[in-house]
Amino acid sequence: MKRTRVAIQSADGSNAKKLHALITTNLEEGHLLPRALDEIATHADRFVIGVRGRKIVGCAELAPLSQHVAEVRSLVVDRSERGNGIGTLLVDELRRRARRDGFEKLCAFTHAPAYFIGKGFSIVPHLWLLEKLFTDCVSCPLFRRCGQYAMVVPLDEATSRPMADDHDKVLDAAVNSGAGREILPLAVVRYV
């Protein structure tokens, strides 16, 4: 029996329950953070999905963290479909969309860095992605013990160098809000 081709397409609100089920089914492996159905429904238009026939066999979200940085979130491929290149198709589509939307960097936080290294990402210190740290990490119950690697890939060589002014703005906002008191003494990374 010939398998149908996997189509990569945009998700919408009508896919929220299936996305939630796919993500929830794969939580036990310990590589994903739980997502609430209402959160997925709110952000369903940020997801791309892999569809074989009528079944959603993979998904990933392009989550903006700032004007310059977007994140790959909730990258999941159904167990029965792994090894068929669906994850690569999803990440490639998110990269294309992030570039189109004007982001300079695409990041991911993962327990499987080799997968993303194979897609051109580099491991970086978490503090290089302050946008993620101060929007999500500090409020996470696994903060400081999550074990995830911060990964980043520049989307355009002309804009691949981080902007010192943007870094300073994020750092200043974090310090002024008090959100960074717990982690700022560890290290302050400044890039130019």
PDB file of N, CA, C and O in Angstrom, residues 7 12 19 27 40 68 70 85 102 106 136 140 167 173 175 182 189:
ATOM      1  N   ALA A   7       1.625  16.769   3.720  1.00  0.00           N
ATOM      2  CA  ALA A   7       1.483  18.172   3.334  1.00  0.00           C
ATOM      3  C   ALA A   7       1.765  19.040   4.558  1.00  0.00           C
ATOM      4  O   ALA A   7       1.277  18.758   5.656  1.00  0.00           O
ATOM      5  N   ASP A  12      -5.179  26.220  12.141  1.00  0.00           N
ATOM      6  CA  ASP A  12      -6.142  27.242  12.562  1.00  0.00           C
ATOM      7  C   ASP A  12      -6.869  26.734  13.804  1.00  0.00           C
ATOM      8  O   ASP A  12      -6.601  25.629  14.284  1.00  0.00           O
ATOM      9  N   LEU A  19      -4.119  19.302  17.916  1.00  0.00           N
ATOM     10  CA  LEU A  19      -2.767  19.729  18.295  1.00  0.00           C
ATOM     11  C   LEU A  19      -2.519  19.432  19.772  1.00  0.00           C
ATOM     12  O   LEU A  19      -1.473  18.897  20.149  1.00  0.00           O
ATOM     13  N   LEU A  27       3.996  14.023  25.859  1.00  0.00           N
ATOM     14  CA  LEU A  27       4.588  14.614  27.063  1.00  0.00           C
ATOM     15  C   LEU A  27       5.395  13.609  27.877  1.00  0.00           C
ATOM     16  O   LEU A  27       6.394  13.962  28.493  1.00  0.00           O
ATOM     17  N   ILE A  40      -3.313  26.853  23.155  1.00  0.00           N
ATOM     18  CA  ILE A  40      -3.110  26.379  21.784  1.00  0.00           C
ATOM     19  C   ILE A  40      -4.166  26.983  20.865  1.00  0.00           C
ATOM     20  O   ILE A  40      -3.850  27.422  19.757  1.00  0.00           O
ATOM     21  N   HIS A  68      12.967  40.683  17.053  1.00  0.00           N
ATOM     22  CA  HIS A  68      14.091  40.094  16.330  1.00  0.00           C
ATOM     23  C   HIS A  68      14.219  38.583  16.462  1.00  0.00           C
ATOM     24  O   HIS A  68      14.922  37.964  15.679  1.00  0.00           O
ATOM     25  N   ALA A  70      12.372  34.713  17.150  1.00  0.00           N
ATOM     26  CA  ALA A  70      11.212  33.818  17.229  1.00  0.00           C
ATOM     27  C   ALA A  70      11.702  32.449  17.694  1.00  0.00           C
ATOM     28  O   ALA A  70      12.868  32.099  17.528  1.00  0.00           O
ATOM     29  N   GLY A  85      11.289  12.403   8.044  1.00  0.00           N
ATOM     30  CA  GLY A  85      11.632  13.760   7.633  1.00  0.00           C
ATOM     31  C   GLY A  85      10.578  14.817   7.916  1.00  0.00           C
ATOM     32  O   GLY A  85      10.720  15.966   7.502  1.00  0.00           O
ATOM     33  N   GLY A 102      10.538  38.793   9.082  1.00  0.00           N
ATOM     34  CA  GLY A 102      11.547  39.774   9.464  1.00  0.00           C
ATOM     35  C   GLY A 102      12.336  39.451  10.717  1.00  0.00           C
ATOM     36  O   GLY A 102      13.079  40.306  11.216  1.00  0.00           O
ATOM     37  N   LEU A 106      16.206  32.481  14.897  1.00  0.00           N
ATOM     38  CA  LEU A 106      15.233  31.476  15.295  1.00  0.00           C
ATOM     39  C   LEU A 106      15.895  30.668  16.399  1.00  0.00           C
ATOM     40  O   LEU A 106      17.053  30.252  16.262  1.00  0.00           O
ATOM     41  N   ASP A 136       9.371  33.560  29.656  1.00  0.00           N
ATOM     42  CA  ASP A 136       8.877  32.225  29.957  1.00  0.00           C
ATOM     43  C   ASP A 136       9.638  31.532  31.079  1.00  0.00           C
ATOM     44  O   ASP A 136       9.040  30.975  31.999  1.00  0.00           O
ATOM     45  N   CYS A 140       8.641  29.487  34.944  1.00  0.00           N
ATOM     46  CA  CYS A 140       8.492  28.045  34.761  1.00  0.00           C
ATOM     47  C   CYS A 140       8.858  27.315  36.052  1.00  0.00           C
ATOM     48  O   CYS A 140       9.854  27.646  36.698  1.00  0.00           O
ATOM     49  N   HIS A 167      19.962  44.001  22.996  1.00  0.00           N
ATOM     50  CA  HIS A 167      20.318  43.212  24.170  1.00  0.00           C
ATOM     51  C   HIS A 167      20.228  44.087  25.414  1.00  0.00           C
ATOM     52  O   HIS A 167      19.691  43.688  26.438  1.00  0.00           O
ATOM     53  N   ALA A 173      15.217  46.262  30.854  1.00  0.00           N
ATOM     54  CA  ALA A 173      13.816  46.019  31.224  1.00  0.00           C
ATOM     55  C   ALA A 173      13.731  44.947  32.307  1.00  0.00           C
ATOM     56  O   ALA A 173      12.955  45.066  33.253  1.00  0.00           O
ATOM     57  N   VAL A 175      16.078  44.094  34.531  1.00  0.00           N
ATOM     58  CA  VAL A 175      16.627  44.604  35.782  1.00  0.00           C
ATOM     59  C   VAL A 175      15.635  45.568  36.429  1.00  0.00           C
ATOM     60  O   VAL A 175      15.363  45.490  37.624  1.00  0.00           O
ATOM     61  N   GLU A 182      17.207  37.150  40.299  1.00  0.00           N
ATOM     62  CA  GLU A 182      17.608  35.802  40.639  1.00  0.00           C
ATOM     63  C   GLU A 182      18.720  35.266  39.739  1.00  0.00           C
ATOM     64  O   GLU A 182      19.508  34.452  40.166  1.00  0.00           O
ATOM     65  N   VAL A 189      26.144  38.593  29.773  1.00  0.00           N
ATOM     66  CA  VAL A 189      26.785  38.401  28.481  1.00  0.00           C
ATOM     67  C   VAL A 189      26.472  39.620  27.620  1.00  0.00           C
ATOM     68  O   VAL A 189      25.320  40.004  27.481  1.00  0.00           O
TER      69      VAL A 189
END
